[in-house]
Coordinates of C-alpha atoms in Angstrom, one line a residue:
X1 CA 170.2 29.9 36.3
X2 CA 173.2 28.3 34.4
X3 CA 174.1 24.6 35.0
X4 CA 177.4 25.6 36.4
X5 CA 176.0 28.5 38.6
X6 CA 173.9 25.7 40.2
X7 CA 176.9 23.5 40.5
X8 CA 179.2 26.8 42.0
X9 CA 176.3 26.6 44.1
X10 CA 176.3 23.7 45.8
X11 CA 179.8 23.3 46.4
X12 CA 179.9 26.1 48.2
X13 CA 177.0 25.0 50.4
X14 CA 178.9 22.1 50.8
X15 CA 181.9 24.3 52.6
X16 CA 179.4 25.2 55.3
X17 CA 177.9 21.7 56.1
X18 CA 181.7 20.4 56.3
X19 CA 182.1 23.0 59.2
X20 CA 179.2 22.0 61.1
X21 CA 180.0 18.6 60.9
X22 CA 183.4 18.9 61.8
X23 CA 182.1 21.6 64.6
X24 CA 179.9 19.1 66.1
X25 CA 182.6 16.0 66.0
X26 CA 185.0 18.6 67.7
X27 CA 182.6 19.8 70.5
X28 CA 181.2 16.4 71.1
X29 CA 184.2 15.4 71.6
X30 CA 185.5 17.9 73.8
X31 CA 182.2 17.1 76.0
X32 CA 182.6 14.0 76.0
X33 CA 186.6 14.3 77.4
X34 CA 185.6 16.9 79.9
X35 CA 182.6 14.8 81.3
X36 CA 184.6 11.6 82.0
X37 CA 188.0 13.0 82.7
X38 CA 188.8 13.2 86.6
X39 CA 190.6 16.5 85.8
X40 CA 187.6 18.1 85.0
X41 CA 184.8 16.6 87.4
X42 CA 181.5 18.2 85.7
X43 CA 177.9 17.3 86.8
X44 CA 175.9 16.2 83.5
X45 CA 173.7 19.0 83.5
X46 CA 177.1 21.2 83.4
X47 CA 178.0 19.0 80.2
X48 CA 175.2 19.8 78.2
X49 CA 175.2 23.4 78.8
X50 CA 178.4 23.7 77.3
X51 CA 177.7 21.2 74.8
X52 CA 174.4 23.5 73.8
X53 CA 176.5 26.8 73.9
X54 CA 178.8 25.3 72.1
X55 CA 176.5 23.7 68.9
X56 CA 174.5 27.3 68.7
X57 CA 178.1 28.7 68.1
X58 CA 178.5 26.2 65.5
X59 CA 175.2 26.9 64.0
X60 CA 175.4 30.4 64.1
X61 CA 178.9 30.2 62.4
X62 CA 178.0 27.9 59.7
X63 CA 174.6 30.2 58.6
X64 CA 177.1 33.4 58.5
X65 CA 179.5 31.1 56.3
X66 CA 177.0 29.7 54.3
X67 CA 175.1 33.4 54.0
X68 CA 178.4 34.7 53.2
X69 CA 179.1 32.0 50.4
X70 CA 175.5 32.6 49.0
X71 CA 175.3 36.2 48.5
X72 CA 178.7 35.8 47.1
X73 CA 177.8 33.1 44.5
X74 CA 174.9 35.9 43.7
X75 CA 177.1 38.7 43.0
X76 CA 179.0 36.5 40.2
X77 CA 176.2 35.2 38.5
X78 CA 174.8 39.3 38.9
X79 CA 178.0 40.3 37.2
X80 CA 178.0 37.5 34.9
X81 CA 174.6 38.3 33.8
X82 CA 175.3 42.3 33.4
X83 CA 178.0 41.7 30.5
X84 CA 175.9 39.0 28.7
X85 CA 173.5 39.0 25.9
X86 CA 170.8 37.1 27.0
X87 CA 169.0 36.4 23.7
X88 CA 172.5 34.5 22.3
X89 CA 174.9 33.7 25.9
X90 CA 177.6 36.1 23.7
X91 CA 178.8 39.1 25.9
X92 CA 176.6 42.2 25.0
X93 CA 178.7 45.5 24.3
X94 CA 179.8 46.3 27.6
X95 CA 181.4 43.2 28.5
X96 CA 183.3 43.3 24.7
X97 CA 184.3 46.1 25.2
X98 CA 185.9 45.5 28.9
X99 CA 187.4 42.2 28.1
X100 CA 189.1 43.6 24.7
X101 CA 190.2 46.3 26.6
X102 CA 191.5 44.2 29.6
X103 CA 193.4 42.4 26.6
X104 CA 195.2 44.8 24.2
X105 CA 196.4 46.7 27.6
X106 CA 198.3 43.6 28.9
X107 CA 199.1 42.7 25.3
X108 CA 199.5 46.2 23.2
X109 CA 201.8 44.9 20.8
X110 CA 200.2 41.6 19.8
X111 CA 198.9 40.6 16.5
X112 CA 194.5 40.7 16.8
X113 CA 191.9 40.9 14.6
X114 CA 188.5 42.7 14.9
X115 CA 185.6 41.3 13.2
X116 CA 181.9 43.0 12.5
X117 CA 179.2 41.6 10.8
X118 CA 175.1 41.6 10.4
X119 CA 172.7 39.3 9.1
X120 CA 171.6 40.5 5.5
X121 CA 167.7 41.6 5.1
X122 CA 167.3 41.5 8.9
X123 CA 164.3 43.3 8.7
X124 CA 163.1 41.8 5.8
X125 CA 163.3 38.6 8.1
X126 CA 162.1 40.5 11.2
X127 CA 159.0 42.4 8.8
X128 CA 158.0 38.9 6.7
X129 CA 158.1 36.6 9.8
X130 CA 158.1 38.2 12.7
X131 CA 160.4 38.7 15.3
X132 CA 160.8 35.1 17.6
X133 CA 161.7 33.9 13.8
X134 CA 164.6 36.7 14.1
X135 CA 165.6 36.0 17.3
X136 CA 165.8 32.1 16.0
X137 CA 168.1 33.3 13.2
X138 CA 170.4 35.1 15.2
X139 CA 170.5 32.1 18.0
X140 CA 171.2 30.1 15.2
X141 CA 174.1 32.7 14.0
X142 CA 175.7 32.7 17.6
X143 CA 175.9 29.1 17.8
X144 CA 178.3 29.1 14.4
X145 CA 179.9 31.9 16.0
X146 CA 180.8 29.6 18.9
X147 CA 181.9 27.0 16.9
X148 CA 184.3 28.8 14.7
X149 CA 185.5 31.6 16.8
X150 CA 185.3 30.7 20.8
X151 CA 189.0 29.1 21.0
X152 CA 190.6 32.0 19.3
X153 CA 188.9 34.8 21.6
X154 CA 186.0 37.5 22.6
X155 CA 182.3 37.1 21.2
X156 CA 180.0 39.8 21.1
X157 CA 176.1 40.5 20.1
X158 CA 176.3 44.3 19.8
X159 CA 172.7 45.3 19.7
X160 CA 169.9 44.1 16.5
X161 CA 171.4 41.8 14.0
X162 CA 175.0 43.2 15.0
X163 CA 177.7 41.1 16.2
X164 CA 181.6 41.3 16.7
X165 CA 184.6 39.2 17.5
X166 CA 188.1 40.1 18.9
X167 CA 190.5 37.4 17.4
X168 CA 193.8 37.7 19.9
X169 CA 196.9 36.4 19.1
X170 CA 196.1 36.3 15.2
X171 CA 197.4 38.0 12.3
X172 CA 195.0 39.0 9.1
X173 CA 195.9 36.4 7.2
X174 CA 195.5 33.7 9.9
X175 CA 191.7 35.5 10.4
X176 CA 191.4 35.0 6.7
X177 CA 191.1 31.2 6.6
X178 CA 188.9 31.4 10.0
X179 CA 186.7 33.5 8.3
X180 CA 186.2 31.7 5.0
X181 CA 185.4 28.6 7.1
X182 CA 182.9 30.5 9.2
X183 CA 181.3 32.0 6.1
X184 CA 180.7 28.5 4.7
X185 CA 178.6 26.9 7.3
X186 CA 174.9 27.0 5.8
X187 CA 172.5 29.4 8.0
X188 CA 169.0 28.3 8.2
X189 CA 165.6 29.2 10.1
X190 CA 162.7 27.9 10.2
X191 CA 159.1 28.9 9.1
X192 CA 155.8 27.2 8.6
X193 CA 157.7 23.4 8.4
X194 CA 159.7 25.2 5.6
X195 CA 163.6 25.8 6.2
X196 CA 164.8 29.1 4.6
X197 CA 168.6 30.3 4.3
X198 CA 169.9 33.5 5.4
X199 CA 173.1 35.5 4.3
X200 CA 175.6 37.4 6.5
X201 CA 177.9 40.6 5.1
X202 CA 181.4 40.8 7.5
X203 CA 184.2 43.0 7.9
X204 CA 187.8 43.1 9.2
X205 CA 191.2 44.6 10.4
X206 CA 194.4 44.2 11.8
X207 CA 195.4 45.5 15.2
X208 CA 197.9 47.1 15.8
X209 CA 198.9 47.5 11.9
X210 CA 195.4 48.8 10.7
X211 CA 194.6 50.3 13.7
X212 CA 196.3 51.6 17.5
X213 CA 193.4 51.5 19.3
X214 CA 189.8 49.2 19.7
X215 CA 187.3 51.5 18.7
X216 CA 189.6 52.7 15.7
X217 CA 189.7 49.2 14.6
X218 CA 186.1 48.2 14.8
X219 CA 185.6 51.5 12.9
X220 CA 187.9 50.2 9.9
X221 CA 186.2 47.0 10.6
X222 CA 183.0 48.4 10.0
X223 CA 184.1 50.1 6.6
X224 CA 184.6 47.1 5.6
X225 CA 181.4 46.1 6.2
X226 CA 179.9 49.0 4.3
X227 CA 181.8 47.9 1.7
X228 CA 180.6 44.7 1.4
X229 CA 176.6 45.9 1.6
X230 CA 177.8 48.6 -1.5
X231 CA 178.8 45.4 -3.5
X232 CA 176.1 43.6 -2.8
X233 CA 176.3 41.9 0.2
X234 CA 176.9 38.1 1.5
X235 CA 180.4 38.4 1.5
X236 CA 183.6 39.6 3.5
X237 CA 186.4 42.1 3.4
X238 CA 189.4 43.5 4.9
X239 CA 189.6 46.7 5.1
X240 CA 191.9 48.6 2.8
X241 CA 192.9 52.6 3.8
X242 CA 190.7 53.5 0.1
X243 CA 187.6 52.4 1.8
X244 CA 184.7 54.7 2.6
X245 CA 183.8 55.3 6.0
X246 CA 179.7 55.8 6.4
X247 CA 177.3 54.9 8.9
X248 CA 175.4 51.6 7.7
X249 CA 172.5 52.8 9.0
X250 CA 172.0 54.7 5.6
X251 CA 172.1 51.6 4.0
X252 CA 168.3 50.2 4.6
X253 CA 165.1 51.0 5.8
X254 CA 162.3 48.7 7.4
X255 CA 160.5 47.3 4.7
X256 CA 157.2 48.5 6.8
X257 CA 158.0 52.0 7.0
X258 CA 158.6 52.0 3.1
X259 CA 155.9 50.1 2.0
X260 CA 153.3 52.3 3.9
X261 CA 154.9 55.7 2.8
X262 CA 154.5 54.9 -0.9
X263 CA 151.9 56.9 -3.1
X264 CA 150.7 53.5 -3.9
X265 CA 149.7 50.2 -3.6
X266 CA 152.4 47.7 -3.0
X267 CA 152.1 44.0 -3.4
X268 CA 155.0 41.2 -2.9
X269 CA 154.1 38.0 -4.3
X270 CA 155.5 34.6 -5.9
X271 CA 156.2 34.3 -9.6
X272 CA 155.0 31.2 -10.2
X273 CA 151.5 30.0 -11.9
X274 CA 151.1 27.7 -9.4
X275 CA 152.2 29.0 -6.6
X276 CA 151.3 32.5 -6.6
X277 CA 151.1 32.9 -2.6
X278 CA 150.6 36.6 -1.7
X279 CA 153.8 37.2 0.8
X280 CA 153.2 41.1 1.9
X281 CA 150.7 43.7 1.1
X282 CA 150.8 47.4 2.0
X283 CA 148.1 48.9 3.7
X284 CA 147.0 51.1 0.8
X285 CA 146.3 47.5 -1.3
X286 CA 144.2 46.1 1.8
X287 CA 142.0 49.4 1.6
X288 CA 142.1 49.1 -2.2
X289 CA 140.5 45.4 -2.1
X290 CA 138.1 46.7 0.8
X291 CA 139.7 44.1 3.8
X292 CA 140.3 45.3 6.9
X293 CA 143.4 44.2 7.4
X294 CA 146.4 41.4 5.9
X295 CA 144.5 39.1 7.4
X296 CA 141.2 39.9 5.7
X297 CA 143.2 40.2 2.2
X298 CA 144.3 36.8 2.5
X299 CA 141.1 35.0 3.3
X300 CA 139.5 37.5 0.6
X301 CA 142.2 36.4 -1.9
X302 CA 142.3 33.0 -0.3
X303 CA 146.3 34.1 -0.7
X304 CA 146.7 34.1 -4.2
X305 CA 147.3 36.9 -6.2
X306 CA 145.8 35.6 -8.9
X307 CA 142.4 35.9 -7.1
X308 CA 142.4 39.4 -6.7
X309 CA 142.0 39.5 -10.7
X310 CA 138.3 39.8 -11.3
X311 CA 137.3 36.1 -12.6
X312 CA 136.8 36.4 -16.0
X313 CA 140.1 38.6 -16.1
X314 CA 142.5 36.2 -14.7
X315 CA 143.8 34.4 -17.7
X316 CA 144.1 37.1 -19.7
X317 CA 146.2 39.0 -17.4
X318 CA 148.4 36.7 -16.2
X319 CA 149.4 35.4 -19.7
X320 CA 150.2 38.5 -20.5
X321 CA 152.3 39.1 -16.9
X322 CA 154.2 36.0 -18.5
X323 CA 154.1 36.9 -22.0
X324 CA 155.8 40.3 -21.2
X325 CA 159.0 38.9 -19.1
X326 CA 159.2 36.1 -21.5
X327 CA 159.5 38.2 -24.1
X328 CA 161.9 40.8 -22.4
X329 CA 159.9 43.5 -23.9
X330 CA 160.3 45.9 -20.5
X331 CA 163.1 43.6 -19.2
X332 CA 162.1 42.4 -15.9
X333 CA 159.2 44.8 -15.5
X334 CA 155.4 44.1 -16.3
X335 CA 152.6 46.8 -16.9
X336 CA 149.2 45.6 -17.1
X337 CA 145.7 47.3 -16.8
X338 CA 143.5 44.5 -14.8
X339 CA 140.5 44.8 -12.8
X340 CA 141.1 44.1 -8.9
X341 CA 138.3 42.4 -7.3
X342 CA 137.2 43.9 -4.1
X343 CA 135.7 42.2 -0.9
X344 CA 132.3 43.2 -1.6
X345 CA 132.1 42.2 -4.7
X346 CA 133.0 45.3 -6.8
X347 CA 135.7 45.3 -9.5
X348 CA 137.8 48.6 -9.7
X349 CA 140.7 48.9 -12.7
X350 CA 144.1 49.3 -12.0
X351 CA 147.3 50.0 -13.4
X352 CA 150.5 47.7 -12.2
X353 CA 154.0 48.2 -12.4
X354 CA 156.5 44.8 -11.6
X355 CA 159.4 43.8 -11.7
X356 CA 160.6 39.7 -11.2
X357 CA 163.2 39.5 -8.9
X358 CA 165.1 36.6 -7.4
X359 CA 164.6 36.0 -3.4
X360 CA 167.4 34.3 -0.9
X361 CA 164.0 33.1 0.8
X362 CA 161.4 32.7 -1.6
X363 CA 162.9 31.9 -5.0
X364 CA 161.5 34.4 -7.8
X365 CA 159.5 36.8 -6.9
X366 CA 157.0 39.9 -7.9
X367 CA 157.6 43.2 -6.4
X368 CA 154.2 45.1 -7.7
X369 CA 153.0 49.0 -7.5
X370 CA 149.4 49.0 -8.1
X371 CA 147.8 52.5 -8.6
X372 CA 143.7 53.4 -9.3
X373 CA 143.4 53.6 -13.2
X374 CA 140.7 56.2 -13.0
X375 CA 142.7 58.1 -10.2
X376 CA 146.1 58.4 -12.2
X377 CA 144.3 59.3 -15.6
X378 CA 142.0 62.2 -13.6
X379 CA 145.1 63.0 -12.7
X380 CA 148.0 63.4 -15.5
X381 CA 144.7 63.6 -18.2
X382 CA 145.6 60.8 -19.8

């Protein structure tokens, strides 16, 4: 429960204890006045049955007040609770939606802004550290929200990495400048004691110029968006009339479901000497090097790529990894025949296709295909 439910709380239990205190002084006193005065001769057994009635009265109506005021306080933090996200405090869909719609009734004509976005990669982020280290990152993302956006008007956590503002009494170019300071402030999560950045794409419209109605606008809003993911992302736009309107859920796939759909072997690691840590490995690799499971490839590999070259291979292969983007002779791809070590022992050559990459989290990067030499010449005859 919120701080300020709990503080809602107790001043309205405070209503209640008022009255009973005041319903006590009140009937004492009338007791006290119709004991003593020679108007009203009464015995003192007389007294204190009226004075007895009377306080279970009281009682009686300062539980029904205080019942009342409870159950009350309960339906407001219920309803409270209904429109919010409870991952980021932001209002989930339906409460945006109501309180934007509350808004542009009583103000139709008024200059407002709508405003989508989504965290870049999500489930990159999501498939590479887990989920509680996505849910960080967007907690993270709704606390810059707040302290951009939350004087100017509605916050919103549609759903995944998906999140919208309604910017009221605002033209575009006022949003503009709001934006561009929003877009600045540097987005960080944490992993393993090491702090990596992520990057947001966002997209915007005018209402009522752009757009007559809400959802119209968070649809041109959302063009936008898609806009910004087709130019390559971490970056915003407004949303011009020549702007394509797809769903942006064409846009990406879990890195999970593609990696263990491919014909083939699929290993992500870091492109450096040193530091070659092993960050992701399909499930076709793990059976490859005869592990079990990610896990088991790690402890096998001890998490370096470089130790799933057989021993006496390894410096030969990687200088020529090196050698080959060095010398730009496929660009930024590598092919080299090596032979992968296995768990038990047992070396098996393969063929691998890379290509160096840069990485908002990670730096440079190899993204690697690795395919049984023996299978793929059985089967093109090479």
């Amino acid at each position: 429960m919120k701080l300020s439910h709990i503080k809602g709380l107790k001043y309205q239990i405070f209503i209640p204890v008022l009255i009973f205190i005041l319903g006590i002084a009140a009937l004492s006193c009338m007791t006290y006045i119709t004991y003593v005065s020679p108007e009203f001769p009464l015995k003192q057994r007389d007294a204190a049955i009226i004075f007895s009635v009377g306080l279970v009265i009281i009682l009686l109506l300062t539980g029904l007040s205080a019942a009342l005021l409870i159950i009350n306080n309960r339906r407001k933090i219920l309803k409270q609770l209904s429109i919010t996200d409870s991952l980021t405090g932001l209002l989930n869909r339906h409460g945006f939606e109501t309180a934007v719609g509350k808004y542009t009734h009583a103000h139709p004509q008024e200059s407002c802004v709508g405003i989508t976005f989504d965290v870049d990669d999500f489930k990159f982020i999501n498939d590479m550290y887990g989920h509680a280290t996505g849910d960080y990152a967007l907690q993270q993302l709704a606390e810059n929200m707040k302290t951009t956006f939350s004087d100017y008007g509605f916050l919103a956590r549609n759903g995944g990495d998906e999140f919208s503002v309604f910017l009221t009494g605002c033209t575009r170019k006022q949003a503009s400048a709001l934006i561009e300071q929003f877009m600045l402030l540097p987005r960080h999560f944490s992993y393993e004691d090491e702090q990596l950045s992520f990057n947001i794409s966002l997209g915007y419209a005018a209402y009522p110029t752009q757009s007559s109605t809400t959802p119209d606008l968070f649809h041109k809003a959302d063009s936008a968006l898609y806009e910004v993911k087709l130019r390559g992302k971490n970056n915003y736009l407004a949303y011009e009339s020549d702007f394509v309107s797809e769903k942006r859920s064409q846009l990406g796939f879990a890195l999970k479901d593609v990696s263990e759909h491919l014909p083939a072997a699929f290993l992500i690691y870091k492109a450096d000497p040193d530091d070659d840590r092993i960050l992701f490995a399909n499930y076709e690799l793990i059976q490859m090097a005869d592990c079990n499971n990610l896990d088991g490839l790690l402890r096998h590999s001890n998490g370096r790529f470089r130790n799933l070259i057989a021993p006496d291979a390894r410096d030969d292969t990687e200088t020529a990894i090196f050698g080959q983007i060095r010398c730009g002779k496929y660009g930024t791809d590598t092919h080299i025949e090596f032979p992968l070590l296995r768990k038990d022992g047992t070396q098996v050559s393969v063929f691998s296709h890379g290509r160096i990459v840069d990485n908002n989290y990670y730096g440079t990067i190899f993204y690697v295909l690795i395919t049984d030499a023996e299978a793929l010449k059985g089967h093109y005859s090479l």
